[in-house]
Amino acid sequence: MTSSIEEGLNQIRDSISNDCTLVAVSKTKPNEAIKLAYNLGQLDFGENKVQELTTKADLLPKDIRWHMIGHLQRNKVKYIVPFVHLIHGVDSERLLREINKQGAKIGRKINILLQVHIAKEESKFGFDEEEIRNLIKEGVLKELQNVTITGLMGMATHTEDELLVRKEFASLKAFFDELNQVLTLRYLSMGMTNDYKIALEEGSNMVRIGSAIFGARNKP
Ligand SMILES: *Cc1c(COP(=O)(O)O)cnc(C)c1O
C-alpha cells in the first residue's frame, strides 16, 4: 500500500520541473512523516520554528537540508547557523547583520534569501524593493562576508483572487531579474500548496509545500 505522503510527494514531483527545488514543509509533523519522505529521496525540508527545527535536526539523518522558512527572531539565529542549509525569511537589515555575525563566529558562510513584501496584506513580513536597492547602493550586502544572498522569497496574498496572486508573483520575478543584473541570484522561492502552480508559471524555481504532501495541519 502506498502512503498518502508518497502519493502527495509524487503528485507534486510530477507537476514541477527538474530545475525547481521542492522544499517539503514539515512543520508540526512528526519525525516519522519526515523519515517517510526522506526514504523516498526527499532531502529538503522546511520548518518555521527554531525550537522545532533544532530538535528535529538533532534526531533525523544528517544529510537532510534544513530550510528555515518562517519569521526568524534575531536572538535565535545562533541556534540554527551551525547547520541550516538556507534561511528564507530574511526581512530586515538587523537580522541580516545578526546572521552575518553569528556566521563569522563559527566560520561559516550562511545561505539566505531576502524576503520581499509582495502581498497586499499588512501582516506579511519582508523588505520593500526600495530598501533592498538601497542596501545594494550603500554597499551593505558586499560588506557582509559571512552571508551569501542566493535569492529572493515572497508570499502572495491569501486570496481566491488568482489574478492578484499572479500579479504579485510576477512583480517578484521582475525584481529578481532586475537584481540579477548586479547580484548573482539562484533561487526564487515562491509558491505553497494553494498557489504553487501560479508561482511556477510566473518563474518560481523553489516551492515550499506542506499540506499537499503531509496533509492538513492541526490548527493551534
Ligand atoms: C507553512 C508554510 C508553507 C507551506 O504551506 P502549505 O500551504 O502547507 O503548503 C510555505 N511557506 C511558509 C513560509 C510557511 O510558513
PDB file of C-alpha atoms and ligand atoms in Angstrom:
ATOM      1  CA  MET A   1       0.000   0.000   0.000  1.00  0.00           C
ATOM      2  CA  THR A   2       1.294   3.446  -0.832  1.00  0.00           C
ATOM      3  CA  SER A   3       1.084   6.025   1.911  1.00  0.00           C
ATOM      4  CA  SER A   4      -0.660   9.300   1.383  1.00  0.00           C
ATOM      5  CA  ILE A   5       2.684  11.052   1.897  1.00  0.00           C
ATOM      6  CA  GLU A   6       4.101   9.078  -1.004  1.00  0.00           C
ATOM      7  CA  GLU A   7       1.110   9.956  -3.165  1.00  0.00           C
ATOM      8  CA  GLY A   8       1.342  13.619  -2.263  1.00  0.00           C
ATOM      9  CA  LEU A   9       5.058  13.735  -2.905  1.00  0.00           C
ATOM     10  CA  ASN A  10       4.746  12.022  -6.274  1.00  0.00           C
ATOM     11  CA  GLN A  11       1.934  14.298  -7.321  1.00  0.00           C
ATOM     12  CA  ILE A  12       3.996  17.398  -6.564  1.00  0.00           C
ATOM     13  CA  ARG A  13       7.107  15.944  -8.202  1.00  0.00           C
ATOM     14  CA  ASP A  14       5.102  15.255 -11.352  1.00  0.00           C
ATOM     15  CA  SER A  15       3.914  18.832 -11.535  1.00  0.00           C
ATOM     16  CA  ILE A  16       7.227  20.625 -11.079  1.00  0.00           C
ATOM     17  CA  SER A  17      10.228  20.620 -13.399  1.00  0.00           C
ATOM     18  CA  ASN A  18      13.666  19.201 -12.633  1.00  0.00           C
ATOM     19  CA  ASP A  19      15.245  22.576 -12.084  1.00  0.00           C
ATOM     20  CA  CYS A  20      12.705  23.530  -9.445  1.00  0.00           C
ATOM     21  CA  THR A  21      13.648  22.694  -5.864  1.00  0.00           C
ATOM     22  CA  LEU A  22      10.896  21.238  -3.726  1.00  0.00           C
ATOM     23  CA  VAL A  23      11.093  22.160  -0.058  1.00  0.00           C
ATOM     24  CA  ALA A  24       8.802  19.810   1.864  1.00  0.00           C
ATOM     25  CA  VAL A  25       7.347  21.863   4.696  1.00  0.00           C
ATOM     26  CA  SER A  26       7.223  19.546   7.694  1.00  0.00           C
ATOM     27  CA  LYS A  27       6.264  21.988  10.467  1.00  0.00           C
ATOM     28  CA  THR A  28       4.051  20.410  13.150  1.00  0.00           C
ATOM     29  CA  LYS A  29       4.551  16.983  11.549  1.00  0.00           C
ATOM     30  CA  PRO A  30       6.248  14.120  13.399  1.00  0.00           C
ATOM     31  CA  ASN A  31       9.690  12.739  12.627  1.00  0.00           C
ATOM     32  CA  GLU A  32       8.161   9.546  11.231  1.00  0.00           C
ATOM     33  CA  ALA A  33       6.446  11.552   8.490  1.00  0.00           C
ATOM     34  CA  ILE A  34       9.738  13.251   7.608  1.00  0.00           C
ATOM     35  CA  LYS A  35      11.540   9.883   7.607  1.00  0.00           C
ATOM     36  CA  LEU A  36       8.980   8.501   5.220  1.00  0.00           C
ATOM     37  CA  ALA A  37       9.519  11.330   2.737  1.00  0.00           C
ATOM     38  CA  TYR A  38      13.291  11.120   3.274  1.00  0.00           C
ATOM     39  CA  ASN A  39      13.233   7.438   2.397  1.00  0.00           C
ATOM     40  CA  LEU A  40      11.541   8.401  -0.866  1.00  0.00           C
ATOM     41  CA  GLY A  41      14.501  10.621  -1.692  1.00  0.00           C
ATOM     42  CA  GLN A  42      13.275  13.947  -0.343  1.00  0.00           C
ATOM     43  CA  LEU A  43      16.222  15.819   1.204  1.00  0.00           C
ATOM     44  CA  ASP A  44      14.981  19.421   1.510  1.00  0.00           C
ATOM     45  CA  PHE A  45      12.678  20.124   4.440  1.00  0.00           C
ATOM     46  CA  GLY A  46      11.289  23.403   5.742  1.00  0.00           C
ATOM     47  CA  GLU A  47      10.414  24.419   9.288  1.00  0.00           C
ATOM     48  CA  ASN A  48       9.214  27.727  10.686  1.00  0.00           C
ATOM     49  CA  LYS A  49      10.088  27.481  14.378  1.00  0.00           C
ATOM     50  CA  VAL A  50      13.646  27.425  15.679  1.00  0.00           C
ATOM     51  CA  GLN A  51      12.968  25.078  18.598  1.00  0.00           C
ATOM     52  CA  GLU A  52      11.175  22.549  16.417  1.00  0.00           C
ATOM     53  CA  LEU A  53      13.838  22.815  13.728  1.00  0.00           C
ATOM     54  CA  THR A  54      16.784  22.170  16.065  1.00  0.00           C
ATOM     55  CA  THR A  55      15.018  19.287  17.813  1.00  0.00           C
ATOM     56  CA  LYS A  56      14.209  17.580  14.532  1.00  0.00           C
ATOM     57  CA  ALA A  57      17.664  18.211  13.055  1.00  0.00           C
ATOM     58  CA  ASP A  58      19.215  16.558  16.111  1.00  0.00           C
ATOM     59  CA  LEU A  59      17.274  13.349  15.669  1.00  0.00           C
ATOM     60  CA  LEU A  60      16.966  12.989  11.906  1.00  0.00           C
ATOM     61  CA  PRO A  61      19.550  11.998   9.238  1.00  0.00           C
ATOM     62  CA  LYS A  62      22.452  14.420   8.882  1.00  0.00           C
ATOM     63  CA  ASP A  63      22.199  14.764   5.112  1.00  0.00           C
ATOM     64  CA  ILE A  64      18.808  16.463   5.356  1.00  0.00           C
ATOM     65  CA  ARG A  65      18.966  20.057   4.087  1.00  0.00           C
ATOM     66  CA  TRP A  66      17.054  22.162   6.574  1.00  0.00           C
ATOM     67  CA  HIS A  67      15.337  25.327   5.395  1.00  0.00           C
ATOM     68  CA  MET A  68      14.215  27.951   7.900  1.00  0.00           C
ATOM     69  CA  ILE A  69      11.129  29.359   6.217  1.00  0.00           C
ATOM     70  CA  GLY A  70       9.395  31.320   8.955  1.00  0.00           C
ATOM     71  CA  HIS A  71       9.909  34.668  10.589  1.00  0.00           C
ATOM     72  CA  LEU A  72      13.219  34.471  12.457  1.00  0.00           C
ATOM     73  CA  GLN A  73      13.982  36.391  15.642  1.00  0.00           C
ATOM     74  CA  ARG A  74      17.477  37.766  15.969  1.00  0.00           C
ATOM     75  CA  ASN A  75      18.123  36.210  19.365  1.00  0.00           C
ATOM     76  CA  LYS A  76      17.523  32.736  17.892  1.00  0.00           C
ATOM     77  CA  VAL A  77      19.827  32.979  14.907  1.00  0.00           C
ATOM     78  CA  LYS A  78      22.740  31.431  16.817  1.00  0.00           C
ATOM     79  CA  TYR A  79      20.878  28.158  17.320  1.00  0.00           C
ATOM     80  CA  ILE A  80      20.484  27.428  13.618  1.00  0.00           C
ATOM     81  CA  VAL A  81      23.592  28.831  11.917  1.00  0.00           C
ATOM     82  CA  PRO A  82      25.736  25.747  12.632  1.00  0.00           C
ATOM     83  CA  PHE A  83      23.638  23.506  10.412  1.00  0.00           C
ATOM     84  CA  VAL A  84      20.931  25.379   8.480  1.00  0.00           C
ATOM     85  CA  HIS A  85      21.035  24.961   4.689  1.00  0.00           C
ATOM     86  CA  LEU A  86      19.072  28.072   3.708  1.00  0.00           C
ATOM     87  CA  ILE A  87      17.263  30.817   5.624  1.00  0.00           C
ATOM     88  CA  HIS A  88      14.303  32.046   3.541  1.00  0.00           C
ATOM     89  CA  GLY A  89      12.735  34.783   5.619  1.00  0.00           C
ATOM     90  CA  VAL A  90      15.433  37.412   5.987  1.00  0.00           C
ATOM     91  CA  ASP A  91      13.327  40.534   6.239  1.00  0.00           C
ATOM     92  CA  SER A  92      15.439  43.260   7.876  1.00  0.00           C
ATOM     93  CA  GLU A  93      18.942  44.673   7.833  1.00  0.00           C
ATOM     94  CA  ARG A  94      19.314  43.958  11.552  1.00  0.00           C
ATOM     95  CA  LEU A  95      18.507  40.284  11.018  1.00  0.00           C
ATOM     96  CA  LEU A  96      20.888  40.150   8.077  1.00  0.00           C
ATOM     97  CA  ARG A  97      23.680  41.606  10.203  1.00  0.00           C
ATOM     98  CA  GLU A  98      22.990  39.192  13.054  1.00  0.00           C
ATOM     99  CA  ILE A  99      23.183  36.195  10.707  1.00  0.00           C
ATOM    100  CA  ASN A 100      26.482  37.559   9.386  1.00  0.00           C
ATOM    101  CA  LYS A 101      27.827  37.996  12.918  1.00  0.00           C
ATOM    102  CA  GLN A 102      26.843  34.509  14.046  1.00  0.00           C
ATOM    103  CA  GLY A 103      28.192  33.015  10.817  1.00  0.00           C
ATOM    104  CA  ALA A 104      31.528  34.780  11.376  1.00  0.00           C
ATOM    105  CA  LYS A 105      31.714  33.433  14.930  1.00  0.00           C
ATOM    106  CA  ILE A 106      31.714  29.852  13.727  1.00  0.00           C
ATOM    107  CA  GLY A 107      33.496  30.462  10.415  1.00  0.00           C
ATOM    108  CA  ARG A 108      30.544  29.584   8.243  1.00  0.00           C
ATOM    109  CA  LYS A 109      29.023  31.388   5.299  1.00  0.00           C
ATOM    110  CA  ILE A 110      25.241  31.247   5.639  1.00  0.00           C
ATOM    111  CA  ASN A 111      22.970  30.988   2.602  1.00  0.00           C
ATOM    112  CA  ILE A 112      19.986  33.281   2.795  1.00  0.00           C
ATOM    113  CA  LEU A 113      17.086  34.573   0.751  1.00  0.00           C
ATOM    114  CA  LEU A 114      15.867  38.135   1.126  1.00  0.00           C
ATOM    115  CA  GLN A 115      12.139  38.163   1.787  1.00  0.00           C
ATOM    116  CA  VAL A 116      10.300  40.745  -0.254  1.00  0.00           C
ATOM    117  CA  HIS A 117       6.923  42.097   0.772  1.00  0.00           C
ATOM    118  CA  ILE A 118       4.675  41.493  -2.234  1.00  0.00           C
ATOM    119  CA  ALA A 119       1.276  40.859  -0.635  1.00  0.00           C
ATOM    120  CA  LYS A 120      -1.458  43.385  -0.099  1.00  0.00           C
ATOM    121  CA  GLU A 121      -1.844  42.083   3.443  1.00  0.00           C
ATOM    122  CA  GLU A 122      -0.139  44.121   6.131  1.00  0.00           C
ATOM    123  CA  SER A 123       0.689  41.042   8.166  1.00  0.00           C
ATOM    124  CA  LYS A 124       3.259  39.526   5.822  1.00  0.00           C
ATOM    125  CA  PHE A 125       6.886  40.298   6.574  1.00  0.00           C
ATOM    126  CA  GLY A 126       9.554  41.426   4.145  1.00  0.00           C
ATOM    127  CA  PHE A 127      11.639  44.208   2.672  1.00  0.00           C
ATOM    128  CA  ASP A 128      10.234  46.711   0.235  1.00  0.00           C
ATOM    129  CA  GLU A 129      12.045  46.648  -3.097  1.00  0.00           C
ATOM    130  CA  GLU A 130      13.422  50.126  -2.474  1.00  0.00           C
ATOM    131  CA  GLU A 131      15.045  49.051   0.806  1.00  0.00           C
ATOM    132  CA  ILE A 132      16.943  46.297  -0.989  1.00  0.00           C
ATOM    133  CA  ARG A 133      18.065  48.650  -3.750  1.00  0.00           C
ATOM    134  CA  ASN A 134      19.414  50.934  -1.024  1.00  0.00           C
ATOM    135  CA  LEU A 135      21.268  48.104   0.738  1.00  0.00           C
ATOM    136  CA  ILE A 136      22.997  47.386  -2.552  1.00  0.00           C
ATOM    137  CA  LYS A 137      23.731  51.053  -3.263  1.00  0.00           C
ATOM    138  CA  GLU A 138      25.193  51.578   0.205  1.00  0.00           C
ATOM    139  CA  GLY A 139      27.393  48.507  -0.232  1.00  0.00           C
ATOM    140  CA  VAL A 140      25.892  46.765   2.807  1.00  0.00           C
ATOM    141  CA  LEU A 141      25.429  43.429   1.066  1.00  0.00           C
ATOM    142  CA  LYS A 142      29.048  43.305  -0.082  1.00  0.00           C
ATOM    143  CA  GLU A 143      30.288  44.174   3.378  1.00  0.00           C
ATOM    144  CA  LEU A 144      28.708  41.095   4.942  1.00  0.00           C
ATOM    145  CA  GLN A 145      31.309  38.419   4.378  1.00  0.00           C
ATOM    146  CA  ASN A 146      29.517  35.589   6.168  1.00  0.00           C
ATOM    147  CA  VAL A 147      26.226  35.596   4.334  1.00  0.00           C
ATOM    148  CA  THR A 148      25.588  34.569   0.761  1.00  0.00           C
ATOM    149  CA  ILE A 149      22.479  36.070  -0.757  1.00  0.00           C
ATOM    150  CA  THR A 150      21.317  33.273  -3.003  1.00  0.00           C
ATOM    151  CA  GLY A 151      17.917  34.627  -3.934  1.00  0.00           C
ATOM    152  CA  LEU A 152      14.551  36.064  -3.022  1.00  0.00           C
ATOM    153  CA  MET A 153      11.491  34.754  -1.237  1.00  0.00           C
ATOM    154  CA  GLY A 154       7.950  36.061  -1.269  1.00  0.00           C
ATOM    155  CA  MET A 155       4.457  35.169  -0.138  1.00  0.00           C
ATOM    156  CA  ALA A 156       1.388  36.229  -2.077  1.00  0.00           C
ATOM    157  CA  THR A 157      -1.837  37.441  -0.552  1.00  0.00           C
ATOM    158  CA  HIS A 158      -4.005  34.626   0.796  1.00  0.00           C
ATOM    159  CA  THR A 159      -6.980  35.023  -1.509  1.00  0.00           C
ATOM    160  CA  GLU A 160      -9.151  33.298  -4.098  1.00  0.00           C
ATOM    161  CA  ASP A 161      -8.278  36.113  -6.482  1.00  0.00           C
ATOM    162  CA  GLU A 162      -5.868  34.313  -8.805  1.00  0.00           C
ATOM    163  CA  LEU A 163      -5.189  37.424 -10.808  1.00  0.00           C
ATOM    164  CA  LEU A 164      -3.910  39.272  -7.764  1.00  0.00           C
ATOM    165  CA  VAL A 165      -1.708  36.330  -6.748  1.00  0.00           C
ATOM    166  CA  ARG A 166      -0.319  36.122 -10.263  1.00  0.00           C
ATOM    167  CA  LYS A 167       0.392  39.844 -10.312  1.00  0.00           C
ATOM    168  CA  GLU A 168       2.255  39.642  -7.005  1.00  0.00           C
ATOM    169  CA  PHE A 169       4.401  36.715  -8.127  1.00  0.00           C
ATOM    170  CA  ALA A 170       5.117  38.413 -11.454  1.00  0.00           C
ATOM    171  CA  SER A 171       6.285  41.536  -9.643  1.00  0.00           C
ATOM    172  CA  LEU A 172       8.717  39.479  -7.564  1.00  0.00           C
ATOM    173  CA  LYS A 173      10.071  37.756 -10.676  1.00  0.00           C
ATOM    174  CA  ALA A 174      10.612  41.138 -12.323  1.00  0.00           C
ATOM    175  CA  PHE A 175      12.504  42.340  -9.249  1.00  0.00           C
ATOM    176  CA  PHE A 176      14.540  39.111  -9.208  1.00  0.00           C
ATOM    177  CA  ASP A 177      15.565  39.759 -12.820  1.00  0.00           C
ATOM    178  CA  GLU A 178      16.407  43.361 -12.012  1.00  0.00           C
ATOM    179  CA  LEU A 179      18.660  42.403  -9.085  1.00  0.00           C
ATOM    180  CA  ASN A 180      20.317  39.710 -11.121  1.00  0.00           C
ATOM    181  CA  GLN A 181      21.964  42.404 -13.192  1.00  0.00           C
ATOM    182  CA  VAL A 182      24.059  43.344 -10.158  1.00  0.00           C
ATOM    183  CA  LEU A 183      23.915  40.256  -7.907  1.00  0.00           C
ATOM    184  CA  THR A 184      24.152  36.570  -8.690  1.00  0.00           C
ATOM    185  CA  LEU A 185      20.882  35.117  -7.531  1.00  0.00           C
ATOM    186  CA  ARG A 186      19.956  31.471  -7.997  1.00  0.00           C
ATOM    187  CA  TYR A 187      16.678  30.898  -6.144  1.00  0.00           C
ATOM    188  CA  LEU A 188      13.297  32.482  -6.420  1.00  0.00           C
ATOM    189  CA  SER A 189      11.320  30.906  -3.587  1.00  0.00           C
ATOM    190  CA  MET A 190       7.618  31.398  -4.161  1.00  0.00           C
ATOM    191  CA  GLY A 191       4.598  29.121  -4.077  1.00  0.00           C
ATOM    192  CA  MET A 192       2.893  26.993  -1.440  1.00  0.00           C
ATOM    193  CA  THR A 193       0.179  24.313  -1.640  1.00  0.00           C
ATOM    194  CA  ASN A 194      -2.552  26.687  -2.749  1.00  0.00           C
ATOM    195  CA  ASP A 195      -0.656  28.842  -5.206  1.00  0.00           C
ATOM    196  CA  TYR A 196       2.452  26.967  -6.369  1.00  0.00           C
ATOM    197  CA  LYS A 197       1.103  26.318  -9.864  1.00  0.00           C
ATOM    198  CA  ILE A 198       0.656  30.031 -10.446  1.00  0.00           C
ATOM    199  CA  ALA A 199       4.079  30.673  -8.888  1.00  0.00           C
ATOM    200  CA  LEU A 200       5.722  28.219 -11.297  1.00  0.00           C
ATOM    201  CA  GLU A 201       4.031  29.837 -14.265  1.00  0.00           C
ATOM    202  CA  GLU A 202       5.409  33.163 -13.070  1.00  0.00           C
ATOM    203  CA  GLY A 203       9.006  31.925 -12.782  1.00  0.00           C
ATOM    204  CA  SER A 204       9.450  30.328  -9.376  1.00  0.00           C
ATOM    205  CA  ASN A 205      12.269  27.779  -9.103  1.00  0.00           C
ATOM    206  CA  MET A 206      11.767  26.837  -5.444  1.00  0.00           C
ATOM    207  CA  VAL A 207       8.414  25.905  -3.948  1.00  0.00           C
ATOM    208  CA  ARG A 208       7.620  25.390  -0.257  1.00  0.00           C
ATOM    209  CA  ILE A 209       4.890  22.812   0.072  1.00  0.00           C
ATOM    210  CA  GLY A 210       3.428  21.344   3.242  1.00  0.00           C
ATOM    211  CA  SER A 211      -0.198  20.265   3.309  1.00  0.00           C
ATOM    212  CA  ALA A 212      -0.251  18.798  -0.214  1.00  0.00           C
ATOM    213  CA  ILE A 213       2.428  16.346   0.971  1.00  0.00           C
ATOM    214  CA  PHE A 214       1.844  15.789   4.664  1.00  0.00           C
ATOM    215  CA  GLY A 215      -1.865  16.573   4.884  1.00  0.00           C
ATOM    216  CA  ALA A 216      -3.608  19.422   6.667  1.00  0.00           C
ATOM    217  CA  ARG A 217      -2.032  20.728   9.848  1.00  0.00           C
ATOM    218  CA  ASN A 218      -3.958  20.880  13.105  1.00  0.00           C
ATOM    219  CA  LYS A 219      -4.789  24.441  13.931  1.00  0.00           C
ATOM    220  CA  PRO A 220      -3.011  25.519  17.117  1.00  0.00           C
TER     221      PRO A 220
HETATM  222  C1  LIG B   1       3.614  26.736   6.238  1.00  0.00           C
HETATM  223  C2  LIG B   1       4.366  27.438   5.191  1.00  0.00           C
HETATM  224  C3  LIG B   1       4.410  26.940   3.879  1.00  0.00           C
HETATM  225  C4  LIG B   1       3.676  25.715   3.409  1.00  0.00           C
HETATM  226  O1  LIG B   1       2.290  25.882   3.471  1.00  0.00           O
HETATM  227  P1  LIG B   1       1.275  24.843   2.789  1.00  0.00           P
HETATM  228  O2  LIG B   1       0.093  25.674   2.495  1.00  0.00           O
HETATM  229  O3  LIG B   1       1.016  23.798   3.806  1.00  0.00           O
HETATM  230  O4  LIG B   1       1.907  24.299   1.577  1.00  0.00           O
HETATM  231  C5  LIG B   1       5.182  27.649   2.959  1.00  0.00           C
HETATM  232  N1  LIG B   1       5.866  28.743   3.295  1.00  0.00           N
HETATM  233  C6  LIG B   1       5.837  29.244   4.533  1.00  0.00           C
HETATM  234  C7  LIG B   1       6.631  30.474   4.836  1.00  0.00           C
HETATM  235  C8  LIG B   1       5.088  28.621   5.524  1.00  0.00           C
HETATM  236  O5  LIG B   1       5.079  29.131   6.766  1.00  0.00           O
END
